[in-house]
Amino acid sequence: MKIKSSCIVFALALFVSACTSGRLEYFTAEGERKVACETEYTWQPSVDKYAVEYVLAHCAQEAVSRGYTVEDAALLEKDLSVPSPPEGRAWSHELAKQYHSKGTLTDKEYGYLIAYLDLGHDSD
C-alpha cells in the first residue's frame, strides 16, 4: 500500500513539474497592478519556456501600446520574429514539430512558433 501511494505522489509531482506557466503583470496609468495573459504549456519544458516567453512578450508589447507599464521590461526587448516556413508551405504545428525533430529548428524557434501559431499570428 505504501508503494502505491508513493507512486501516486511521484506521478503527481512529475505531472506538475512538466508544465511551464507565466503571467504578465502591468500597471495602469493610475498605478493599479493588473495581471493578464496567464499562459501555460506542458510536456516539453525545454520548448515550453520559449512558448511562454513569446506569449508574455507579445502581451507586454500590447500592454505598452495601450499606455500601460509592464513590470518585466525585459519582455519588451524580445525579438518575436519566427523563421520563415519552407518555400511553398505555411507553418503548422505538425510541420514545426517535424522540423524541430530533425534539428532544423532550435528549441527557442520551435517554442516561438508554437506560441505564434496558438495566438493566430499565422493568419495576420
Short mmCIF file of C-alpha atoms in Angstrom, two decimals:
data_model
loop_
_atom_site.label_atom_id
_atom_site.label_comp_id
_atom_site.label_asym_id
_atom_site.label_seq_id
_atom_site.Cartn_x
_atom_site.Cartn_y
_atom_site.Cartn_z
CA MET A 1 0.00 0.00 0.00
CA LYS A 2 2.86 2.41 0.83
CA ILE A 3 4.46 1.75 -2.55
CA LYS A 4 1.22 2.52 -4.35
CA SER A 5 0.74 5.85 -2.57
CA SER A 6 4.41 6.72 -3.14
CA CYS A 7 3.95 6.04 -6.85
CA ILE A 8 0.88 8.26 -6.96
CA VAL A 9 2.74 11.10 -5.24
CA PHE A 10 5.68 10.69 -7.62
CA ALA A 11 3.40 10.67 -10.68
CA LEU A 12 1.60 13.79 -9.46
CA ALA A 13 4.91 15.57 -8.83
CA LEU A 14 6.11 14.60 -12.29
CA PHE A 15 2.88 15.88 -13.85
CA VAL A 16 3.05 19.20 -12.01
CA SER A 17 6.72 19.69 -12.87
CA ALA A 18 6.04 19.06 -16.55
CA CYS A 19 4.35 22.38 -17.13
CA THR A 20 5.69 25.86 -17.68
CA SER A 21 3.49 28.83 -16.93
CA GLY A 22 3.64 32.58 -16.67
CA ARG A 23 1.59 35.72 -16.47
CA LEU A 24 2.07 39.36 -17.33
CA GLU A 25 1.86 41.94 -14.58
CA TYR A 26 1.37 45.54 -15.58
CA PHE A 27 0.38 48.90 -14.10
CA THR A 28 -2.38 51.20 -15.25
CA ALA A 29 -1.86 54.98 -15.51
CA GLU A 30 -3.37 55.20 -12.02
CA GLY A 31 -0.71 52.83 -10.67
CA GLU A 32 -3.06 49.89 -10.21
CA ARG A 33 -1.35 46.50 -10.61
CA LYS A 34 -3.11 44.16 -13.03
CA VAL A 35 -2.49 40.64 -14.29
CA ALA A 36 -3.10 39.46 -17.84
CA CYS A 37 -2.13 36.77 -20.29
CA GLU A 38 -1.82 33.86 -17.91
CA THR A 39 -0.47 31.04 -20.05
CA GLU A 40 0.76 27.51 -19.64
CA TYR A 41 2.47 24.97 -21.87
CA THR A 42 3.12 21.37 -20.91
CA TRP A 43 5.20 18.28 -21.67
CA GLN A 44 8.35 19.69 -23.26
CA PRO A 45 9.95 22.10 -20.76
CA SER A 46 12.93 22.94 -23.00
CA VAL A 47 10.47 24.28 -25.61
CA ASP A 48 7.59 25.33 -23.34
CA LYS A 49 9.62 28.06 -21.64
CA TYR A 50 10.05 29.76 -25.01
CA ALA A 51 6.38 29.46 -25.90
CA VAL A 52 5.50 31.11 -22.57
CA GLU A 53 8.15 33.79 -23.19
CA TYR A 54 6.69 34.55 -26.62
CA VAL A 55 3.14 34.90 -25.30
CA LEU A 56 4.21 37.12 -22.41
CA ALA A 57 6.44 39.30 -24.61
CA HIS A 58 3.61 39.72 -27.12
CA CYS A 59 1.22 40.67 -24.31
CA ALA A 60 3.78 43.10 -22.90
CA GLN A 61 4.00 44.85 -26.26
CA GLU A 62 0.21 45.03 -26.43
CA ALA A 63 0.00 46.44 -22.87
CA VAL A 64 2.55 49.16 -23.63
CA SER A 65 0.71 50.08 -26.84
CA ARG A 66 -2.35 50.69 -24.65
CA GLY A 67 -0.42 53.00 -22.35
CA TYR A 68 0.34 50.58 -19.53
CA THR A 69 3.68 49.93 -17.88
CA VAL A 70 4.82 46.33 -17.66
CA GLU A 71 6.61 45.07 -14.59
CA ASP A 72 9.12 42.95 -16.51
CA ALA A 73 10.51 45.44 -19.04
CA ALA A 74 12.91 42.78 -20.37
CA LEU A 75 9.92 41.25 -22.18
CA LEU A 76 9.82 44.34 -24.38
CA GLU A 77 13.32 43.62 -25.67
CA LYS A 78 12.48 40.15 -27.02
CA ASP A 79 12.71 39.67 -30.77
CA LEU A 80 9.49 37.86 -31.59
CA SER A 81 10.37 37.02 -35.16
CA VAL A 82 9.92 33.43 -36.23
CA PRO A 83 11.71 31.57 -39.02
CA SER A 84 10.17 31.68 -42.46
CA PRO A 85 8.38 28.47 -43.40
CA PRO A 86 9.83 26.24 -46.09
CA GLU A 87 9.15 27.58 -49.56
CA GLY A 88 5.61 26.92 -50.71
CA ARG A 89 4.47 25.86 -47.23
CA ALA A 90 2.81 27.51 -44.26
CA TRP A 91 3.75 26.77 -40.68
CA SER A 92 1.52 24.36 -38.82
CA HIS A 93 2.05 22.63 -35.50
CA GLU A 94 2.84 19.38 -37.30
CA LEU A 95 5.31 20.94 -39.74
CA ALA A 96 7.08 22.79 -36.91
CA LYS A 97 7.26 19.56 -34.91
CA GLN A 98 8.80 17.73 -37.88
CA TYR A 99 11.44 20.41 -38.37
CA HIS A 100 12.23 20.51 -34.66
CA SER A 101 12.55 16.72 -34.54
CA LYS A 102 15.02 16.86 -37.44
CA GLY A 103 17.03 19.56 -35.66
CA THR A 104 16.21 22.20 -38.25
CA LEU A 105 14.54 24.36 -35.58
CA THR A 106 16.07 25.14 -32.20
CA ASP A 107 14.02 24.76 -29.02
CA LYS A 108 13.55 28.54 -28.96
CA GLU A 109 12.44 28.73 -32.60
CA TYR A 110 10.05 25.84 -32.07
CA GLY A 111 8.63 27.32 -28.86
CA TYR A 112 8.14 30.70 -30.51
CA LEU A 113 6.47 29.05 -33.50
CA ILE A 114 4.08 27.10 -31.28
CA ALA A 115 3.01 30.27 -29.48
CA TYR A 116 2.90 32.21 -32.75
CA LEU A 117 0.50 29.64 -34.18
CA ASP A 118 -1.53 29.41 -30.97
CA LEU A 119 -2.02 33.18 -30.98
CA GLY A 120 -3.18 33.07 -34.59
CA HIS A 121 -0.32 35.22 -35.87
CA ASP A 122 0.00 33.00 -38.93
CA SER A 123 -3.28 34.41 -40.23
CA ASP A 124 -2.38 38.09 -39.76
#
